[in-house]
CSV table of C-alpha atoms and ligand atoms in Angstrom, one decimal:
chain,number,residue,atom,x,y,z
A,1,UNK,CA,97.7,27.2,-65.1
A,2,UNK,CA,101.0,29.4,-66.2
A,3,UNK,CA,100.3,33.3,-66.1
A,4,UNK,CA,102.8,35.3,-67.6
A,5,UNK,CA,103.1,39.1,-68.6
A,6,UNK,CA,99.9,39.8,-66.6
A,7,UNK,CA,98.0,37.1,-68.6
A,8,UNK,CA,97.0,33.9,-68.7
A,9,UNK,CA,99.8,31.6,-71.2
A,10,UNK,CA,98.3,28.1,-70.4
A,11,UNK,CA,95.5,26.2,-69.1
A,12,UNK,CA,96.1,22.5,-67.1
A,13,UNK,CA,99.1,21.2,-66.6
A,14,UNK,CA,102.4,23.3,-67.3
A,15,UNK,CA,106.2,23.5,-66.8
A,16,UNK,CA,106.6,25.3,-63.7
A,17,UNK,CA,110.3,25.2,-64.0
A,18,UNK,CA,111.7,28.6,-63.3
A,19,UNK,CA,108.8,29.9,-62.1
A,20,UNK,CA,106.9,31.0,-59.0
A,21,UNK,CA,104.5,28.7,-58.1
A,22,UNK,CA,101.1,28.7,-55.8
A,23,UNK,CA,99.7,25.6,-54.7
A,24,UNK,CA,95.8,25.7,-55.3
A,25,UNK,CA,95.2,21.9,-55.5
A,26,UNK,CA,91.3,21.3,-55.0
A,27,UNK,CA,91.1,25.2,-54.7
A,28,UNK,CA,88.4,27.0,-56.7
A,29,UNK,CA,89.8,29.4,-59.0
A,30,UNK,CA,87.6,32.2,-60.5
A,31,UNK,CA,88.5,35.2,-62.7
A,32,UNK,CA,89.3,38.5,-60.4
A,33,UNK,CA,85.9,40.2,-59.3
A,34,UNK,CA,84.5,43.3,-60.7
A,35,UNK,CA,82.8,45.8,-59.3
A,36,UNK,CA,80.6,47.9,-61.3
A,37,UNK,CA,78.1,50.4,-59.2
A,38,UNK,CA,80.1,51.5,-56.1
A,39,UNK,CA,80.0,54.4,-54.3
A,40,UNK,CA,83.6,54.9,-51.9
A,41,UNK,CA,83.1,58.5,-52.0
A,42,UNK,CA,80.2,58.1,-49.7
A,43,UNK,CA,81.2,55.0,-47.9
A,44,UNK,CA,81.9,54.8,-44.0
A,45,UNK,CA,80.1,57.8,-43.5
A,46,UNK,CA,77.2,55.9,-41.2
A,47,UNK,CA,78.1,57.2,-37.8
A,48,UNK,CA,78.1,60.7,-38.9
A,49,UNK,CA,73.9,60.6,-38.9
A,50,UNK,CA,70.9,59.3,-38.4
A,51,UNK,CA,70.0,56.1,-39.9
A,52,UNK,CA,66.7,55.5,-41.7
A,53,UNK,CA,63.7,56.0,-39.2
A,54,UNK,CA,59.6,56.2,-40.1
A,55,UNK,CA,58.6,59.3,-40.7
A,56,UNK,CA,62.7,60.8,-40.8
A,57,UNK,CA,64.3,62.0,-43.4
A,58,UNK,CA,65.6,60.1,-46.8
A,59,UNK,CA,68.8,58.8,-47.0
A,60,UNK,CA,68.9,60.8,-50.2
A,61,UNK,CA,69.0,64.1,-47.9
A,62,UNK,CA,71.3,62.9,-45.1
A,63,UNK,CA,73.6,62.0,-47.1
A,64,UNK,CA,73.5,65.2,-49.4
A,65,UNK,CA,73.5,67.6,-46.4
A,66,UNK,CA,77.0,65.1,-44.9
A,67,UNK,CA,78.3,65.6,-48.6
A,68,UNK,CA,78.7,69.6,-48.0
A,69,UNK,CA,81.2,69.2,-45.6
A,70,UNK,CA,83.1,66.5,-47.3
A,71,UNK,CA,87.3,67.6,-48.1
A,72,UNK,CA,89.7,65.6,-50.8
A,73,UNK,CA,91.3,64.1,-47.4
A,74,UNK,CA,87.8,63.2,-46.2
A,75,UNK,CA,87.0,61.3,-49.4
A,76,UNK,CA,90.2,60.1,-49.9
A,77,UNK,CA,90.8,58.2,-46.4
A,78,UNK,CA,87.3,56.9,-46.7
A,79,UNK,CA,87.3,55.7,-50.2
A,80,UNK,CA,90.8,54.1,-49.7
A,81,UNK,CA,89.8,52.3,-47.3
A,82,UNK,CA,86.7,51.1,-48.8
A,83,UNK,CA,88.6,50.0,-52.0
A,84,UNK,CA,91.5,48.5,-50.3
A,85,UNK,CA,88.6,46.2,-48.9
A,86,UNK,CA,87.6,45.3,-51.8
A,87,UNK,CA,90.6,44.1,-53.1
A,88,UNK,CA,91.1,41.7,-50.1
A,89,UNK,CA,87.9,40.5,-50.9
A,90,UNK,CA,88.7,39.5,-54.3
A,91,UNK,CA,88.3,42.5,-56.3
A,92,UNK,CA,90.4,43.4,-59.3
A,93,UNK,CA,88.2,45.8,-61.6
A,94,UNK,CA,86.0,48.6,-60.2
A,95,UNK,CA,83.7,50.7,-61.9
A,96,UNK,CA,83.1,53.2,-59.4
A,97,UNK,CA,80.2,56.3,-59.2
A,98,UNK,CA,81.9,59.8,-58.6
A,99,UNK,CA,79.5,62.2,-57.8
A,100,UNK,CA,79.6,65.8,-59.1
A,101,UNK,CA,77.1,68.5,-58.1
A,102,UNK,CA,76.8,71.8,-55.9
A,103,UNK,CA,77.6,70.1,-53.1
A,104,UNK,CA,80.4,68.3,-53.7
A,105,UNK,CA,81.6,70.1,-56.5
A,106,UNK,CA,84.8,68.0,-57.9
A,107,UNK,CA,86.4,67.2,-54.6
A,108,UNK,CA,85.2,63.2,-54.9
A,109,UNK,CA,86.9,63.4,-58.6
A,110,UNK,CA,90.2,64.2,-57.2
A,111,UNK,CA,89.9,61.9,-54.4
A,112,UNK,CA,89.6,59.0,-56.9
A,113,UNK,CA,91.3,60.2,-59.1
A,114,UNK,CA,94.5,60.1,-57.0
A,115,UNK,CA,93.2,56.5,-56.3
A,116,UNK,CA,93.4,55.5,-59.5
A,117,UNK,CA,97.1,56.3,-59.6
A,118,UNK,CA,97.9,55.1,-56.0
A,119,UNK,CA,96.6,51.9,-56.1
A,120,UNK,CA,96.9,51.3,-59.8
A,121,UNK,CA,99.0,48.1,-59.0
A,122,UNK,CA,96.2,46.2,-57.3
A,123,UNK,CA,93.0,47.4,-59.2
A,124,UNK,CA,92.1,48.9,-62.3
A,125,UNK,CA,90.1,51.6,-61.3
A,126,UNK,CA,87.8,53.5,-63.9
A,127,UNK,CA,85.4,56.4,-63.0
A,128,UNK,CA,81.3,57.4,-63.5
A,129,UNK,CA,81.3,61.3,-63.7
A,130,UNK,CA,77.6,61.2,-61.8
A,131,UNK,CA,74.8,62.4,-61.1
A,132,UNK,CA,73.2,61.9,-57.5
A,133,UNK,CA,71.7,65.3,-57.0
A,134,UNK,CA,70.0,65.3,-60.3
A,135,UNK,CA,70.8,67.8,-63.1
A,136,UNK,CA,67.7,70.8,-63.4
A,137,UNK,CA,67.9,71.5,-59.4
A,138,UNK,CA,71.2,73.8,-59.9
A,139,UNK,CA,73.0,76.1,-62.6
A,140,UNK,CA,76.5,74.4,-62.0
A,141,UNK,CA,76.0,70.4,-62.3
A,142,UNK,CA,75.8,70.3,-66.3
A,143,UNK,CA,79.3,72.3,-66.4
A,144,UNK,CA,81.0,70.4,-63.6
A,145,UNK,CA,79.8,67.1,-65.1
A,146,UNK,CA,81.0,67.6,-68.7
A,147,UNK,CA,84.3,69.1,-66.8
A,148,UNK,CA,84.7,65.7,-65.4
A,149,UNK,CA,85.0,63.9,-68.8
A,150,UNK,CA,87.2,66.5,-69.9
A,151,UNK,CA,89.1,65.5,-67.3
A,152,UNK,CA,89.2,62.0,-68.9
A,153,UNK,CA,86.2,60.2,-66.9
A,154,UNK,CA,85.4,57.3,-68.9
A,155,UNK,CA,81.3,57.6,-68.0
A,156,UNK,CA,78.9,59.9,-67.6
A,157,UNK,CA,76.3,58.6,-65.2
A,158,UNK,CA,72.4,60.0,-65.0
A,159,UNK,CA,69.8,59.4,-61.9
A,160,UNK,CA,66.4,60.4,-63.7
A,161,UNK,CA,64.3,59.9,-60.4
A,162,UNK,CA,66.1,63.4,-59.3
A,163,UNK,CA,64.6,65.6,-61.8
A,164,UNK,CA,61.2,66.1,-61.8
A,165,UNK,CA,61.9,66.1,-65.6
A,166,UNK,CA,63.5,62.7,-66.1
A,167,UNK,CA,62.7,62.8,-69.6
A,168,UNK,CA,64.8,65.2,-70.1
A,169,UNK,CA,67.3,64.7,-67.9
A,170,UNK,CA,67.8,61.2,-70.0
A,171,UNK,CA,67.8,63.3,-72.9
A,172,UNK,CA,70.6,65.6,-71.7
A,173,UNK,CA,72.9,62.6,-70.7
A,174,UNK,CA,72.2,60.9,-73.8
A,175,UNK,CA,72.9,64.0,-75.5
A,176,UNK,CA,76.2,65.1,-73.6
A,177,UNK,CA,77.5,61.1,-74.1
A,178,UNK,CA,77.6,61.2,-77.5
A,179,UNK,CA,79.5,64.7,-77.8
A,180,UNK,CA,82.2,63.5,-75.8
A,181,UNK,CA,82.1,59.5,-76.9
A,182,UNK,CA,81.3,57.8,-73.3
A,183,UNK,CA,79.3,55.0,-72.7
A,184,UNK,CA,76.5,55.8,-70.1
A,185,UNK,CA,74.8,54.6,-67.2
A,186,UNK,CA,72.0,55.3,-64.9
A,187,UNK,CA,70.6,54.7,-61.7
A,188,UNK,CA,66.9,53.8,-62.9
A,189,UNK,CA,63.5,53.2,-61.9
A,190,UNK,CA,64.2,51.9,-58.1
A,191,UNK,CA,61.0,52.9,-56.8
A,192,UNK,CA,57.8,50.8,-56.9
A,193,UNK,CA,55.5,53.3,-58.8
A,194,UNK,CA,54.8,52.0,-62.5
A,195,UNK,CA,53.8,55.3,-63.6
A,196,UNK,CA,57.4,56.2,-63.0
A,197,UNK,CA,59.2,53.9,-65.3
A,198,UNK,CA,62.0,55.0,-67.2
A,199,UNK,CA,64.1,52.1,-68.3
A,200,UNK,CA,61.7,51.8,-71.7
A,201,UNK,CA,62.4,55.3,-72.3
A,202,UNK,CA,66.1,54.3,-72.1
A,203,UNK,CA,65.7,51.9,-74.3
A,204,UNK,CA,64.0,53.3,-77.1
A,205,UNK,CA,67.1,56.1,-76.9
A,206,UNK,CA,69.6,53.6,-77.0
A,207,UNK,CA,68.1,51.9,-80.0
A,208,UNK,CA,67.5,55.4,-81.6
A,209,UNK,CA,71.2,57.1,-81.0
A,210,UNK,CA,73.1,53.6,-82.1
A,211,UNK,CA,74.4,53.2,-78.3
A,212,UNK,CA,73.9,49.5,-78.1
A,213,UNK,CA,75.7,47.9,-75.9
A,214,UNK,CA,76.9,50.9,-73.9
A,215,UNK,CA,74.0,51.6,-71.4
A,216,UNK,CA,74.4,49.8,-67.8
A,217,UNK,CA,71.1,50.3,-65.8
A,218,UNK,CA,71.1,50.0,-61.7
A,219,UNK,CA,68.5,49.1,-59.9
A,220,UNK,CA,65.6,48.4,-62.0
A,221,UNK,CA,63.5,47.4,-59.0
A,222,UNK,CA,60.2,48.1,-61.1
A,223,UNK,CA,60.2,45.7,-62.7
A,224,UNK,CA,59.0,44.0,-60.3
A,225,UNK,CA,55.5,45.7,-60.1
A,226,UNK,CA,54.6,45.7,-63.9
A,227,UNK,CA,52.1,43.6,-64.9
A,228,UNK,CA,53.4,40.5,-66.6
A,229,UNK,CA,52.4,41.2,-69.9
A,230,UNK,CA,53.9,45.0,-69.4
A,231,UNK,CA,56.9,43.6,-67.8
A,232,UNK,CA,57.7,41.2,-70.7
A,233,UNK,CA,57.3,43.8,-72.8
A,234,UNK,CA,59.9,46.0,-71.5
A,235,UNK,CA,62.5,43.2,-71.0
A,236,UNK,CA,61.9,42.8,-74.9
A,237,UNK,CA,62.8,46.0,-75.3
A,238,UNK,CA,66.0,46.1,-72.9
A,239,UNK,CA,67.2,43.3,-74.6
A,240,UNK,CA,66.8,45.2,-78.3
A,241,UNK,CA,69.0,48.0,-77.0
A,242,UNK,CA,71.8,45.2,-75.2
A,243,UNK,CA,71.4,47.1,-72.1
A,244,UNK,CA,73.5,45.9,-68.9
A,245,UNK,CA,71.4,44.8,-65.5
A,246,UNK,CA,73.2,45.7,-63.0
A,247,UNK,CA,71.5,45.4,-59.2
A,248,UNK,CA,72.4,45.8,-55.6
A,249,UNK,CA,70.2,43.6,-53.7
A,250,UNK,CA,72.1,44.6,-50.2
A,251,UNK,CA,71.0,48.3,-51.3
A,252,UNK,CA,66.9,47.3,-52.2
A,253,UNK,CA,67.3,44.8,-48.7
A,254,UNK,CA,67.6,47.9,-46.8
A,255,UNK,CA,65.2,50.4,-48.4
A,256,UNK,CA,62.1,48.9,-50.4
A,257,UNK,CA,59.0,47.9,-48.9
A,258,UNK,CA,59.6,50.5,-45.7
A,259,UNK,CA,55.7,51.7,-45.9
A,260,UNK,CA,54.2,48.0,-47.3
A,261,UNK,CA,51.7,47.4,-44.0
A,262,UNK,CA,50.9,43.8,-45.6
A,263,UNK,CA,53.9,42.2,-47.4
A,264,UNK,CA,57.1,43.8,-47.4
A,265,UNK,CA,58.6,44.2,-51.0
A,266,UNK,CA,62.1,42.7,-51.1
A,267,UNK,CA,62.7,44.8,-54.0
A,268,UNK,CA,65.6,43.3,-55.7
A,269,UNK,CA,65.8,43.0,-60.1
A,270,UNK,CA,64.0,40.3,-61.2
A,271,UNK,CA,67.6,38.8,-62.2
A,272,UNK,CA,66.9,34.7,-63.2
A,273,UNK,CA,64.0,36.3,-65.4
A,274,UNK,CA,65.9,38.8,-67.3
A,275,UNK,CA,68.8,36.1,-67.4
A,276,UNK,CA,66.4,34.1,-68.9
A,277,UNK,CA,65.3,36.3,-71.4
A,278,UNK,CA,68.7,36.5,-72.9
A,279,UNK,CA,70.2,39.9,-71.1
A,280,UNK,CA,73.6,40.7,-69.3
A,281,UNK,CA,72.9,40.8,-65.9
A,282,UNK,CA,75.3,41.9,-63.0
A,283,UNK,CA,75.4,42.1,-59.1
A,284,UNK,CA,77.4,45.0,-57.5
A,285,UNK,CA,77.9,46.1,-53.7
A,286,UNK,CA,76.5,49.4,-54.0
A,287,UNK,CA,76.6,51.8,-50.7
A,288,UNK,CA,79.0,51.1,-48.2
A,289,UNK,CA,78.4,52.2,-44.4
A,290,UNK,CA,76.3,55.0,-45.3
A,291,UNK,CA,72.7,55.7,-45.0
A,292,UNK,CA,71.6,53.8,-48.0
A,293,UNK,CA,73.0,50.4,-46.7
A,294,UNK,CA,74.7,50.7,-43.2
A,295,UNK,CA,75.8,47.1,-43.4
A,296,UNK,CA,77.4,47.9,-47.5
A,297,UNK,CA,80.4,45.9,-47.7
A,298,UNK,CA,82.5,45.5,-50.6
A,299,UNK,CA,82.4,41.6,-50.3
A,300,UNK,CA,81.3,40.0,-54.4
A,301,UNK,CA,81.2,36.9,-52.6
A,302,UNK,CA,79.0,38.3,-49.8
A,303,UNK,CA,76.7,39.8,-52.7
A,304,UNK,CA,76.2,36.4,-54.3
A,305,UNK,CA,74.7,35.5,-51.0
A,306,UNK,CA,72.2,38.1,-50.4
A,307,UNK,CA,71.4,37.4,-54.3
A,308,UNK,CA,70.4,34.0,-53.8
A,309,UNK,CA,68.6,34.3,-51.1
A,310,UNK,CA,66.7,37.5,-51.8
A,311,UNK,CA,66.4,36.5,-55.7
A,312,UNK,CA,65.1,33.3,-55.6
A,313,UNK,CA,68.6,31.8,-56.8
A,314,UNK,CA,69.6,29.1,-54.5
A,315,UNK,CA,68.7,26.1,-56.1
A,316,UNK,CA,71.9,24.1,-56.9
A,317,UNK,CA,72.1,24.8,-60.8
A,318,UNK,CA,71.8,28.4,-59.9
A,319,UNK,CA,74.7,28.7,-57.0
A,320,UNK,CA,77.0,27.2,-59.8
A,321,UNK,CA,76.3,30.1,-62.4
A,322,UNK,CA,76.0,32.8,-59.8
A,323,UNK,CA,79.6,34.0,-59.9
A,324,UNK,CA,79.1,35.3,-63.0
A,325,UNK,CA,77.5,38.3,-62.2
A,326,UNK,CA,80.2,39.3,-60.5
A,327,UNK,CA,83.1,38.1,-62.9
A,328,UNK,CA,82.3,37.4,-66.7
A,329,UNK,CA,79.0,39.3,-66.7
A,330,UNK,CA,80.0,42.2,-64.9
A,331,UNK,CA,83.4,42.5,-67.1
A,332,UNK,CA,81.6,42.4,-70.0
A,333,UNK,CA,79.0,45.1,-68.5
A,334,UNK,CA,81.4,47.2,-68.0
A,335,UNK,CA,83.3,47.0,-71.8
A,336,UNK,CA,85.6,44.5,-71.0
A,337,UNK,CA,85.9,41.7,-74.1
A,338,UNK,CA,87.8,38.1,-73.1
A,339,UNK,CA,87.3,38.4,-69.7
A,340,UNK,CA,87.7,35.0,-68.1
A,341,UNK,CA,89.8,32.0,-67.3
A,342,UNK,CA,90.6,31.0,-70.9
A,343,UNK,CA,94.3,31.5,-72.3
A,344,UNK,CA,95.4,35.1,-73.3
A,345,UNK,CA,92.8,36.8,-70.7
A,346,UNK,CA,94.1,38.9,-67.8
A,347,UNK,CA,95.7,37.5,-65.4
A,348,UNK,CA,93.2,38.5,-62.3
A,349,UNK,CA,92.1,35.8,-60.4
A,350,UNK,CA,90.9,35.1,-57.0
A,351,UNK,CA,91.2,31.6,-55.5
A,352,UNK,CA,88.8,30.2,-53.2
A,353,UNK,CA,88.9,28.1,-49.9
A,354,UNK,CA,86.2,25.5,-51.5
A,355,UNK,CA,86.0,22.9,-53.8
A,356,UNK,CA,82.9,24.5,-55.7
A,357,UNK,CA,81.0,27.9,-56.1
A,358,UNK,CA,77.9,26.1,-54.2
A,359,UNK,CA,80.3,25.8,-51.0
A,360,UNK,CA,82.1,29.2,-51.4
A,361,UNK,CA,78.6,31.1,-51.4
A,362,UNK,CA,77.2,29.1,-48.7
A,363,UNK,CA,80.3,28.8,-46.6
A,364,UNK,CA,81.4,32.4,-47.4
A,365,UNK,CA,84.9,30.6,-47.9
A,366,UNK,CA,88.0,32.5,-47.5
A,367,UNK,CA,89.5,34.0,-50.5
A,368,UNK,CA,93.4,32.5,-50.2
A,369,UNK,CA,94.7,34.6,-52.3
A,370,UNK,CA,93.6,37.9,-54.8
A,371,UNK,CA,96.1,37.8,-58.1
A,372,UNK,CA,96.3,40.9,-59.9
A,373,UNK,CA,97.9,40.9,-63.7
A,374,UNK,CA,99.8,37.6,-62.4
A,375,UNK,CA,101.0,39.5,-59.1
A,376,UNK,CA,99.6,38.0,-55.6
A,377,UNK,CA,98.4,41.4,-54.3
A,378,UNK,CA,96.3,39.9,-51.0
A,379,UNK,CA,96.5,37.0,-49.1
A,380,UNK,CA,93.6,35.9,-46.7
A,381,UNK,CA,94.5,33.0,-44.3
A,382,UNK,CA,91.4,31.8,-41.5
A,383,UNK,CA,92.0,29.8,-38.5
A,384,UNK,CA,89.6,27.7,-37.0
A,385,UNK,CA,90.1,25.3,-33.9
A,386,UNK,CA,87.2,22.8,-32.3
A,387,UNK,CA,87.4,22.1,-28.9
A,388,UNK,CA,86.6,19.2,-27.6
A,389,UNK,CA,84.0,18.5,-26.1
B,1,LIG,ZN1,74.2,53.6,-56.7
């Protein structure tokens, strides 16, 4: 493989005169990973509260009374570190939740923000003007949100479960996306109630306002509970509007199925159905240190791990078509066309200690090396000696 001007020129066996060259014989090589629901502004913030307890409060309200206090230094530090993480694990593309409310105001925005210029060289970086606290609670999210894509956020992002009106809080980020020409997404229908559902109503918007295509859902943990017939119907549905399935199974580990006395619900997307059915379908780390997932770790590979064994995606055939929900899929989630390992895509790659995609899940291999636009930007090395015995 020759990469050259940040892309890739040619595929097998090249002329490597001149050039610098990287030894990957019997390596596995896989496009750069992307990241598409992430939350660094709230990461490594674990050991500043209480974790989850019966009876205690939500994480939801821990980590919205921690957010008060939170400075552009506080949410800088943490989120650089978080991303610079990421990036040694193989990350090359975020899509990264910025949340905007009362609380918080814009001081996550230019946190990330300076991110996004800081360490432009190792990760493109694009931001989800969002919504955690809901819209209807307060008479200064709407403004600060639409402020943020001003600003030049590339997504407005709902959370309809936060309003008691989620109706018409979809409505109002439907509405607001199509003023200022941004794709949306929302954090939907991640509680086990059917009566609660939302990602039908979703659809039918998309379909009705022409947005196919540029609607990613997280979560989608209902599904899970519909009736089969119910359930097929509203995959049908999803996959009229080409909406993106984007969940965090580390996320659902932690939190579903706290009150189940008989079975506990695992919670996760129902993703080798929906794949299945013909939708794009994504894996993303989520929460990072934080109430909502104290173990979060922005680890793809790590992800793909807790996916198969949570989803019901371990079987051989599967492990070998699991990396692209963090690769292809999630690129093309996300609006990114020719994403891959073909000639003339990027050049972001990550290469793998392991012969296969089967081994690197299962072995969590080390990632040798992290390649960003042709550029080596991390380098991962593991030692290992057996005594004898
Ligand atoms: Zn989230």
């Amino acid at each position: 493989m020759l990469l050259r001007d940040g892309r890739i020129a040619r595929i097998g066996v090249v002329d490597a005169a001149g050039a610098e060259t990287l030894d990957v014989t019997d390596k596995l090589v896989l496009p750069g990973f992307v990241e598409t629901h992430i939350h660094p502004d709230k990461a490594f913030i674990a050991d500043r509260t209480d974790g989850l307890r019966a009876g205690g409060p939500t994480a939801q309200t821990l980590v919205a009374d921690l957010k008060k206090r939170f400075t552009v230094d506080d949410v800088y530090a943490r989120a650089r570190r978080a991303l610079e993480l990421a990036v040694r694990h193989g990350c090359t593309t975020m899509r990264s939740h910025v949340e905007i409310d009362a609380f918080v105001e814009m001081r996550g925005v230019e946190a990330l923000r300076r991110l996004q210029t800081d360490l432009a060289g190792m990760l493109d970086l694009e931001l989800i003007a969002f919504a955690q606290e809901g819209i209807f609670n307060d008479s200064v999210t709407k403004d600060l949100l639409r402020e943020g894509l001003r600003m030049g956020l590339k997504w407005l992002g709902g959370c309809p479960y936060m309003d008691t009106d989620p109706r018409g809080h979809i409505d109002w980020f439907f509405e607001t996306a199509q003023e200022f020409g941004v794709p949306l997404d929302f954090h939907a229908d991640s509680a086990d109630d059917p009566a609660m559902l939302t990602c039908d109503y979703i659809a039918e918007q998309t379909i009705k306002r022409g947005m196919q295509g540029r609607v990613t859902l997280g979560h989608l943990c209902m599904l899970d509970v519909l009736e089969p017939a119910h359930r097929a119907q509203v995959v049908a549905k999803l996959k009229e509007a080409q909406i993106h399935v984007i969940s965090l199974p580390a996320t659902e580990m932690h939190m579903k199925g706290r009150t189940d006395t008989k079975r506990t619900w695992r919670g996760v997307a129902r993703l080798g159905e929906l794949r299945d059915a013909g939708l794009n379908v994504a894996i993303s780390t989520n929460n990072i240190v934080n109430p909502f997932t104290p173990y979060g770790h922005p680890d793809l590979l790590r992800q793909l791990l807790v996916s198969a064994m949570s989803m019901h995606l371990g079987n051989l055939d599967q492990l070998a078509w699991l990396p692209e929900l963090v690769t292809t899929n999630a690129a093309r989630a996300i609006g990114i066309d020719g994403y891959g390992l073909a000639e003339g895509c990027r050049a972001d790659l990550v290469v793998l200690d392991a012969r296969d995609a089967a081994q690197a899940i299962t072995e969590q291999s080390e990632k040798l090396y992290v390649i960003k636009r042709g550029r080596v930007v991390a380098r991962n090395t593991r030692t290992s000696e057996l005594l004898s015995a």
